[in-house]
mmCIF file of C-alpha atoms and ligand atoms in Angstrom:
data_model
loop_
_atom_site.group_PDB
_atom_site.id
_atom_site.type_symbol
_atom_site.label_atom_id
_atom_site.label_comp_id
_atom_site.label_asym_id
_atom_site.label_seq_id
_atom_site.Cartn_x
_atom_site.Cartn_y
_atom_site.Cartn_z
ATOM 1 C CA UNK A 1 -8.630 -20.540 14.672
ATOM 2 C CA UNK A 2 -9.562 -17.083 13.810
ATOM 3 C CA UNK A 3 -7.456 -14.523 12.097
ATOM 4 C CA UNK A 4 -8.909 -11.165 13.186
ATOM 5 C CA UNK A 5 -8.822 -8.068 10.847
ATOM 6 C CA UNK A 6 -9.021 -4.588 12.310
ATOM 7 C CA UNK A 7 -12.187 -2.957 11.050
ATOM 8 C CA UNK A 8 -10.661 0.457 11.031
ATOM 9 C CA UNK A 9 -7.271 -0.114 9.472
ATOM 10 C CA UNK A 10 -7.898 -3.434 7.893
ATOM 11 C CA UNK A 11 -4.744 -5.169 9.120
ATOM 12 C CA UNK A 12 -5.111 -8.840 9.770
ATOM 13 C CA UNK A 13 -3.470 -10.267 12.871
ATOM 14 C CA UNK A 14 -2.015 -13.659 13.469
ATOM 15 C CA UNK A 15 -4.459 -16.319 14.092
ATOM 16 C CA UNK A 16 -4.993 -16.687 17.885
ATOM 17 C CA UNK A 17 -4.181 -20.424 19.120
ATOM 18 C CA UNK A 18 -4.978 -20.084 22.804
ATOM 19 C CA UNK A 19 -8.141 -18.343 22.775
ATOM 20 C CA UNK A 20 -9.350 -18.766 19.112
ATOM 21 C CA UNK A 21 -12.536 -16.584 19.589
ATOM 22 C CA UNK A 22 -10.917 -13.748 21.499
ATOM 23 C CA UNK A 23 -9.679 -10.891 19.266
ATOM 24 C CA UNK A 24 -6.401 -9.065 20.327
ATOM 25 C CA UNK A 25 -6.929 -6.418 22.696
ATOM 26 C CA UNK A 26 -5.584 -3.496 20.867
ATOM 27 C CA UNK A 27 -4.400 -2.555 17.218
ATOM 28 C CA UNK A 28 -0.992 -0.820 17.483
ATOM 29 C CA UNK A 29 -1.327 0.487 14.047
ATOM 30 C CA UNK A 30 -4.524 2.265 14.678
ATOM 31 C CA UNK A 31 -3.100 3.594 18.092
ATOM 32 C CA UNK A 32 -0.185 5.320 16.241
ATOM 33 C CA UNK A 33 -0.344 8.766 15.217
ATOM 34 C CA UNK A 34 -0.589 8.019 11.709
ATOM 35 C CA UNK A 35 -3.877 6.263 12.130
ATOM 36 C CA UNK A 36 -6.840 6.339 14.483
ATOM 37 C CA UNK A 37 -9.112 4.205 16.501
ATOM 38 C CA UNK A 38 -12.595 4.080 14.935
ATOM 39 C CA UNK A 39 -15.493 6.265 16.377
ATOM 40 C CA UNK A 40 -17.063 3.254 18.066
ATOM 41 C CA UNK A 41 -13.849 2.050 19.541
ATOM 42 C CA UNK A 42 -11.717 -1.006 18.605
ATOM 43 C CA UNK A 43 -13.647 -3.411 16.383
ATOM 44 C CA UNK A 44 -12.714 -6.681 14.826
ATOM 45 C CA UNK A 45 -14.033 -8.826 11.818
ATOM 46 C CA UNK A 46 -12.869 -11.904 9.970
ATOM 47 C CA UNK A 47 -12.839 -13.054 6.193
ATOM 48 C CA UNK A 48 -15.797 -15.159 6.865
ATOM 49 C CA UNK A 49 -17.853 -12.397 8.459
ATOM 50 C CA UNK A 50 -16.884 -10.064 5.569
ATOM 51 C CA UNK A 51 -18.081 -12.768 3.093
ATOM 52 C CA UNK A 52 -21.225 -13.371 5.083
ATOM 53 C CA UNK A 53 -21.861 -9.517 5.159
ATOM 54 C CA UNK A 54 -21.772 -9.486 1.329
ATOM 55 C CA UNK A 55 -18.512 -8.041 0.707
ATOM 56 C CA UNK A 56 -16.583 -8.918 -2.545
ATOM 57 C CA UNK A 57 -13.895 -7.883 -4.706
ATOM 58 C CA UNK A 58 -13.844 -6.099 -8.096
ATOM 59 C CA UNK A 59 -11.191 -6.518 -10.659
ATOM 60 C CA UNK A 60 -10.673 -3.999 -13.398
ATOM 61 C CA UNK A 61 -8.027 -3.358 -16.089
ATOM 62 C CA UNK A 62 -7.195 0.419 -16.033
ATOM 63 C CA UNK A 63 -4.270 0.285 -18.627
ATOM 64 C CA UNK A 64 -2.473 -2.603 -20.670
ATOM 65 C CA UNK A 65 -1.087 -5.034 -18.187
ATOM 66 C CA UNK A 66 -2.439 -3.270 -15.047
ATOM 67 C CA UNK A 67 -5.533 -4.003 -13.060
ATOM 68 C CA UNK A 68 -7.075 -2.706 -9.847
ATOM 69 C CA UNK A 69 -8.672 -4.850 -7.088
ATOM 70 C CA UNK A 70 -11.082 -3.129 -4.743
ATOM 71 C CA UNK A 71 -13.418 -4.386 -1.984
ATOM 72 C CA UNK A 72 -17.174 -3.303 -2.389
ATOM 73 C CA UNK A 73 -18.611 -1.993 -0.361
ATOM 74 C CA UNK A 74 -15.384 -0.289 0.568
ATOM 75 C CA UNK A 75 -13.632 -1.597 3.699
ATOM 76 C CA UNK A 76 -11.213 -0.051 6.438
ATOM 77 C CA UNK A 77 -9.474 3.057 4.850
ATOM 78 C CA UNK A 78 -10.606 1.945 1.359
ATOM 79 C CA UNK A 79 -7.247 0.179 0.345
ATOM 80 C CA UNK A 80 -6.752 -0.629 -3.342
ATOM 81 C CA UNK A 81 -4.279 -3.230 -4.877
ATOM 82 C CA UNK A 82 -2.627 -3.135 -8.214
ATOM 83 C CA UNK A 83 -1.835 -6.246 -10.338
ATOM 84 C CA UNK A 84 1.002 -5.572 -12.810
ATOM 85 C CA UNK A 85 1.718 -7.858 -15.426
ATOM 86 C CA UNK A 86 5.219 -8.468 -16.629
ATOM 87 C CA UNK A 87 7.101 -10.967 -18.852
ATOM 88 C CA UNK A 88 8.430 -12.836 -15.927
ATOM 89 C CA UNK A 89 5.202 -12.852 -13.910
ATOM 90 C CA UNK A 90 2.765 -10.615 -12.116
ATOM 91 C CA UNK A 91 3.455 -8.603 -9.129
ATOM 92 C CA UNK A 92 0.761 -7.621 -6.619
ATOM 93 C CA UNK A 93 1.256 -3.939 -5.369
ATOM 94 C CA UNK A 94 -0.233 -3.428 -1.999
ATOM 95 C CA UNK A 95 -2.804 -5.669 -0.445
ATOM 96 C CA UNK A 96 -6.270 -5.682 0.570
ATOM 97 C CA UNK A 97 -8.194 -7.085 3.634
ATOM 98 C CA UNK A 98 -10.478 -9.451 1.651
ATOM 99 C CA UNK A 99 -8.957 -12.615 0.148
ATOM 100 C CA UNK A 100 -11.508 -14.781 -1.256
ATOM 101 C CA UNK A 101 -11.521 -17.947 -3.375
ATOM 102 C CA UNK A 102 -13.340 -15.921 -6.231
ATOM 103 C CA UNK A 103 -10.968 -13.377 -6.504
ATOM 104 C CA UNK A 104 -7.912 -15.842 -6.253
ATOM 105 C CA UNK A 105 -9.460 -17.692 -9.204
ATOM 106 C CA UNK A 106 -9.837 -14.420 -11.258
ATOM 107 C CA UNK A 107 -6.070 -13.652 -10.604
ATOM 108 C CA UNK A 108 -5.138 -17.265 -11.529
ATOM 109 C CA UNK A 109 -6.865 -16.633 -14.885
ATOM 110 C CA UNK A 110 -4.600 -13.722 -15.313
ATOM 111 C CA UNK A 111 -1.351 -15.698 -14.440
ATOM 112 C CA UNK A 112 -1.303 -15.578 -10.850
ATOM 113 C CA UNK A 113 1.002 -13.690 -8.467
ATOM 114 C CA UNK A 114 4.753 -14.251 -8.515
ATOM 115 C CA UNK A 115 5.589 -11.588 -5.913
ATOM 116 C CA UNK A 116 3.885 -9.189 -3.642
ATOM 117 C CA UNK A 117 5.353 -5.613 -2.458
ATOM 118 C CA UNK A 118 3.674 -3.376 0.021
ATOM 119 C CA UNK A 119 4.344 0.465 0.327
ATOM 120 C CA UNK A 120 3.849 0.660 4.143
ATOM 121 C CA UNK A 121 1.890 -0.772 7.105
ATOM 122 C CA UNK A 122 -1.634 0.892 6.113
ATOM 123 C CA UNK A 123 -1.538 -1.753 3.365
ATOM 124 C CA UNK A 124 -0.353 -4.817 5.083
ATOM 125 C CA UNK A 125 -4.039 -6.032 5.307
ATOM 126 C CA UNK A 126 -4.378 -9.564 4.489
ATOM 127 C CA UNK A 127 -0.818 -9.803 2.671
ATOM 128 C CA UNK A 128 -0.123 -13.373 4.298
ATOM 129 C CA UNK A 129 -3.386 -14.785 3.079
ATOM 130 C CA UNK A 130 -2.647 -13.491 -0.580
ATOM 131 C CA UNK A 131 0.767 -15.013 -0.464
ATOM 132 C CA UNK A 132 -0.510 -18.402 0.772
ATOM 133 C CA UNK A 133 -3.158 -18.397 -1.980
ATOM 134 C CA UNK A 134 -0.544 -18.108 -4.578
ATOM 135 C CA UNK A 135 2.160 -20.747 -3.259
ATOM 136 C CA UNK A 136 3.914 -18.717 -0.692
ATOM 137 C CA UNK A 137 4.619 -15.732 -3.204
ATOM 138 C CA UNK A 138 7.500 -13.637 -1.425
ATOM 139 C CA UNK A 139 6.101 -10.547 0.317
ATOM 140 C CA UNK A 140 8.803 -7.611 -0.086
ATOM 141 C CA UNK A 141 8.511 -5.101 3.124
ATOM 142 C CA UNK A 142 11.266 -2.778 3.916
ATOM 143 C CA UNK A 143 13.075 -3.966 7.167
ATOM 144 C CA UNK A 144 12.572 -0.788 8.893
ATOM 145 C CA UNK A 145 8.791 -1.261 8.977
ATOM 146 C CA UNK A 146 9.128 -4.573 10.660
ATOM 147 C CA UNK A 147 7.609 -3.585 14.093
ATOM 148 C CA UNK A 148 4.350 -3.078 12.306
ATOM 149 C CA UNK A 149 3.941 -6.448 11.148
ATOM 150 C CA UNK A 150 0.932 -7.900 13.055
ATOM 151 C CA UNK A 151 0.942 -11.487 11.270
ATOM 152 C CA UNK A 152 4.578 -12.588 10.870
ATOM 153 C CA UNK A 153 5.087 -15.354 8.297
ATOM 154 C CA UNK A 154 8.119 -17.002 6.514
ATOM 155 C CA UNK A 155 7.155 -15.690 3.089
ATOM 156 C CA UNK A 156 7.943 -12.104 4.139
ATOM 157 C CA UNK A 157 11.280 -11.162 2.695
ATOM 158 C CA UNK A 158 12.525 -7.878 4.533
ATOM 159 C CA UNK A 159 14.757 -5.780 2.230
ATOM 160 C CA UNK A 160 17.238 -3.263 3.231
ATOM 161 C CA UNK A 161 18.883 -0.095 1.634
ATOM 162 C CA UNK A 162 17.258 2.184 -0.899
ATOM 163 C CA UNK A 163 16.302 -0.087 -3.655
ATOM 164 C CA UNK A 164 15.315 -3.531 -4.533
ATOM 165 C CA UNK A 165 14.225 -5.885 -7.386
ATOM 166 C CA UNK A 166 11.364 -7.888 -6.345
ATOM 167 C CA UNK A 167 11.128 -9.847 -9.742
ATOM 168 C CA UNK A 168 14.418 -9.825 -11.540
ATOM 169 C CA UNK A 169 13.916 -9.285 -15.241
ATOM 170 C CA UNK A 170 10.644 -7.512 -14.775
ATOM 171 C CA UNK A 171 12.164 -3.952 -14.785
ATOM 172 C CA UNK A 172 10.142 -3.284 -11.518
ATOM 173 C CA UNK A 173 12.112 -1.480 -8.826
ATOM 174 C CA UNK A 174 11.238 -0.806 -5.221
ATOM 175 C CA UNK A 175 12.373 2.588 -4.008
ATOM 176 C CA UNK A 176 12.558 3.589 -0.427
ATOM 177 C CA UNK A 177 11.059 7.016 -0.111
ATOM 178 C CA UNK A 178 10.487 7.327 3.689
ATOM 179 C CA UNK A 179 8.823 10.428 5.275
ATOM 180 C CA UNK A 180 5.395 8.696 6.084
ATOM 181 C CA UNK A 181 7.126 5.722 7.627
ATOM 182 C CA UNK A 182 10.905 5.273 7.825
ATOM 183 C CA UNK A 183 10.661 2.345 5.094
ATOM 184 C CA UNK A 184 7.891 3.804 3.068
ATOM 185 C CA UNK A 185 8.236 2.524 -0.396
ATOM 186 C CA UNK A 186 7.292 3.327 -3.989
ATOM 187 C CA UNK A 187 7.417 1.020 -6.995
ATOM 188 C CA UNK A 188 8.738 2.177 -10.482
ATOM 189 C CA UNK A 189 7.194 0.362 -13.556
ATOM 190 C CA UNK A 190 9.209 1.640 -16.454
ATOM 191 C CA UNK A 191 6.949 -0.239 -18.976
ATOM 192 C CA UNK A 192 3.865 1.315 -17.746
ATOM 193 C CA UNK A 193 1.851 4.136 -19.403
ATOM 194 C CA UNK A 194 2.938 2.803 -22.797
ATOM 195 C CA UNK A 195 6.468 2.918 -21.939
ATOM 196 C CA UNK A 196 6.627 6.404 -20.602
ATOM 197 C CA UNK A 197 7.042 4.984 -17.072
ATOM 198 C CA UNK A 198 4.631 4.648 -13.926
ATOM 199 C CA UNK A 199 5.312 5.347 -10.261
ATOM 200 C CA UNK A 200 3.173 3.749 -7.553
ATOM 201 C CA UNK A 201 3.499 5.992 -4.676
ATOM 202 C CA UNK A 202 1.506 4.426 -1.808
ATOM 203 C CA UNK A 203 1.152 7.380 0.631
ATOM 204 C CA UNK A 204 4.458 9.007 0.066
ATOM 205 C CA UNK A 205 3.729 11.110 -1.894
ATOM 206 C CA UNK A 206 -0.058 10.923 -1.930
ATOM 207 C CA UNK A 207 -2.224 12.141 -4.916
ATOM 208 C CA UNK A 208 -4.221 15.219 -3.820
ATOM 209 C CA UNK A 209 -7.991 15.725 -4.436
ATOM 210 C CA UNK A 210 -6.640 18.124 -7.320
ATOM 211 C CA UNK A 211 -4.995 15.298 -9.388
ATOM 212 C CA UNK A 212 -2.282 17.661 -10.930
ATOM 213 C CA UNK A 213 -0.623 17.683 -7.390
ATOM 214 C CA UNK A 214 0.613 15.486 -4.569
ATOM 215 C CA UNK A 215 1.330 15.909 -1.018
ATOM 216 C CA UNK A 216 3.757 14.594 1.751
ATOM 217 C CA UNK A 217 2.259 14.071 5.261
ATOM 218 C CA UNK A 218 3.580 12.190 8.136
ATOM 219 C CA UNK A 219 0.007 11.352 9.092
ATOM 220 C CA UNK A 220 -2.868 11.951 6.651
ATOM 221 C CA UNK A 221 -5.758 11.222 8.954
ATOM 222 C CA UNK A 222 -4.397 13.490 11.732
ATOM 223 C CA UNK A 223 -2.766 16.023 9.344
ATOM 224 C CA UNK A 224 0.878 16.060 10.703
ATOM 225 C CA UNK A 225 3.183 17.460 8.192
ATOM 226 C CA UNK A 226 6.803 16.199 7.448
ATOM 227 C CA UNK A 227 9.570 18.770 7.584
ATOM 228 C CA UNK A 228 10.588 20.950 4.425
ATOM 229 C CA UNK A 229 14.116 19.168 4.563
ATOM 230 C CA UNK A 230 12.483 15.724 4.314
ATOM 231 C CA UNK A 231 10.364 16.835 1.402
ATOM 232 C CA UNK A 232 13.236 18.068 -0.369
ATOM 233 C CA UNK A 233 15.044 14.915 0.111
ATOM 234 C CA UNK A 234 12.067 12.821 -1.104
ATOM 235 C CA UNK A 235 11.641 15.148 -4.304
ATOM 236 C CA UNK A 236 15.319 14.608 -4.944
ATOM 237 C CA UNK A 237 15.119 10.858 -4.529
ATOM 238 C CA UNK A 238 12.206 10.712 -6.857
ATOM 239 C CA UNK A 239 13.784 13.100 -9.394
ATOM 240 C CA UNK A 240 16.353 10.494 -10.241
ATOM 241 C CA UNK A 241 13.627 8.282 -11.951
ATOM 242 C CA UNK A 242 11.714 8.588 -15.112
ATOM 243 C CA UNK A 243 7.932 8.330 -15.003
ATOM 244 C CA UNK A 244 4.831 9.974 -16.631
ATOM 245 C CA UNK A 245 2.017 8.709 -14.658
ATOM 246 C CA UNK A 246 1.554 8.272 -10.799
ATOM 247 C CA UNK A 247 -0.802 5.967 -9.161
ATOM 248 C CA UNK A 248 -1.651 6.357 -5.442
ATOM 249 C CA UNK A 249 -3.184 3.541 -3.543
ATOM 250 C CA UNK A 250 -6.938 4.777 -3.593
ATOM 251 C CA UNK A 251 -9.463 4.749 -6.428
ATOM 252 C CA UNK A 252 -8.927 7.486 -8.797
ATOM 253 C CA UNK A 253 -5.982 8.876 -7.229
ATOM 254 C CA UNK A 254 -3.933 9.237 -10.330
ATOM 255 C CA UNK A 255 -1.781 11.993 -11.782
ATOM 256 C CA UNK A 256 -2.315 10.841 -15.371
ATOM 257 C CA UNK A 257 0.477 12.573 -17.217
ATOM 258 C CA UNK A 258 3.563 14.714 -16.455
ATOM 259 C CA UNK A 259 3.587 13.165 -12.887
ATOM 260 C CA UNK A 260 7.433 13.778 -12.383
ATOM 261 C CA UNK A 261 6.909 17.563 -12.895
ATOM 262 C CA UNK A 262 3.905 17.318 -10.752
ATOM 263 C CA UNK A 263 6.109 15.846 -7.816
ATOM 264 C CA UNK A 264 8.734 18.545 -8.341
ATOM 265 C CA UNK A 265 6.197 21.672 -8.154
ATOM 266 C CA UNK A 266 4.260 19.985 -5.377
ATOM 267 C CA UNK A 267 7.302 19.677 -3.422
ATOM 268 C CA UNK A 268 8.337 23.233 -4.077
ATOM 269 C CA UNK A 269 4.834 24.423 -3.194
ATOM 270 C CA UNK A 270 4.785 22.384 -0.032
ATOM 271 C CA UNK A 271 8.038 23.752 1.083
ATOM 272 C CA UNK A 272 7.065 27.311 0.542
ATOM 273 C CA UNK A 273 4.103 26.788 2.838
ATOM 274 C CA UNK A 274 5.669 25.058 5.711
ATOM 275 C CA UNK A 275 8.713 27.585 5.687
ATOM 276 C CA UNK A 276 6.294 30.453 5.374
ATOM 277 C CA UNK A 277 7.978 31.959 2.417
HETATM 278 ZN ZN1 ZN B 301 -6.022 -1.219 13.224
HETATM 279 ZN ZN1 ZN B 302 -0.598 5.596 5.256
#
């Protein structure tokens, strides 16, 4: 049985029973406006092929209680996961496509994974493999993104509404932000940044190349904006929370300090541009 992984977006599909060696015909996530089919057409890989090709993961602690997990050489859209340590267990924020025994062991040494939460479908990757490697840790996904789950599994816990607590007692809170996907989710970690608070934003908002700023797009690769009204709503939502640092889900995409103000001024600048003020 092969669980095929889309080379362009990194999402792993359910293992195929009838025709174990025939990959899916297409990837709905890549065919959507918010992604793209690769230059060489739809291509597939598997965990085994990735390992045989020399891919591996690197863990790095970037602040107390917080580590990044990256695949090298980079894979798909370069997804990065964060492992957050809390007094009641670790949370894996986002997921990457390569789940290998070496990384699983390295995470076990750091206390394992008690829960997984993911911002939106571009980070679903091999989430089910990560869950299974850690005793079926629940995967928290916003219900409105359900149609984009390519590998359904009983460990997926769909949540509704505007907020959720994936690890009660940890202080971690999931916030529905929307904009990029209806259920696009951010994660608030109040203990992060030495207690000044951290927001993990996924793609909404996304940290800009100038890391004093963020932006708000419906499609990043195809450069499709969201409306001024929607950006205003997102900025209002995030203004209700305290955070000093904001991590995106790609390497080095971080607003290191004064991030709440960066979100507010970025929203104001964006609205000015799209309205043509
Ligand atoms: Zn894809
Ligand atoms: Zn995205």
